[in-house]
Amino acid sequence: MEFSQEKILAFLKEHMLPVGLGVAGVLCLGYGLVSLVGTGNGSDDMQFESAQEQTTSAKNENASNPPAGGEKQITIDIEGAVQKPGVYKLEADSRVHDALVAAGGLSEE
């Protein structure tokens, strides 16, 4: 089967939209793969410490920096795929990460 320049141009004119979309799709896929591989080397892994370790480190921190006036606390109910679901009292400025650490981290679920 012989491909001449005229046959190729005729094919492209007839099927311009599907060919254009295919080329655009391949370019987007390539860009996505390059972006995914480029961000895979980060060391932003979450590390959990046990609630006992957190309490010990908090006590050591409070001993060196006593609170000015009573510290406010929040009460949070942690359910779902965590090691120890339940109700926990945390400092008012705590984040989701702090709640997950208090609950023992994520479970294998």
PDB file of N, CA and C in Angstrom, residues 25 42 53 68 91:
ATOM      1  N   GLY A  25      -5.299  15.038  22.805  1.00  0.00           N
ATOM      2  CA  GLY A  25      -5.376  14.084  23.903  1.00  0.00           C
ATOM      3  C   GLY A  25      -4.020  13.502  24.256  1.00  0.00           C
ATOM      4  N   GLY A  42       8.636  14.167  46.357  1.00  0.00           N
ATOM      5  CA  GLY A  42       8.473  14.965  47.573  1.00  0.00           C
ATOM      6  C   GLY A  42       8.487  14.098  48.813  1.00  0.00           C
ATOM      7  N   GLU A  53       2.805   9.723  73.094  1.00  0.00           N
ATOM      8  CA  GLU A  53       3.962  10.546  72.715  1.00  0.00           C
ATOM      9  C   GLU A  53       3.553  11.999  72.574  1.00  0.00           C
ATOM     10  N   ALA A  68      -0.573  31.414  79.338  1.00  0.00           N
ATOM     11  CA  ALA A  68      -0.967  32.696  79.905  1.00  0.00           C
ATOM     12  C   ALA A  68      -2.483  32.687  80.022  1.00  0.00           C
ATOM     13  N   GLU A  91      -6.401  21.320  71.967  1.00  0.00           N
ATOM     14  CA  GLU A  91      -6.249  22.761  72.100  1.00  0.00           C
ATOM     15  C   GLU A  91      -7.079  23.451  71.023  1.00  0.00           C
TER      16      GLU A  91
END
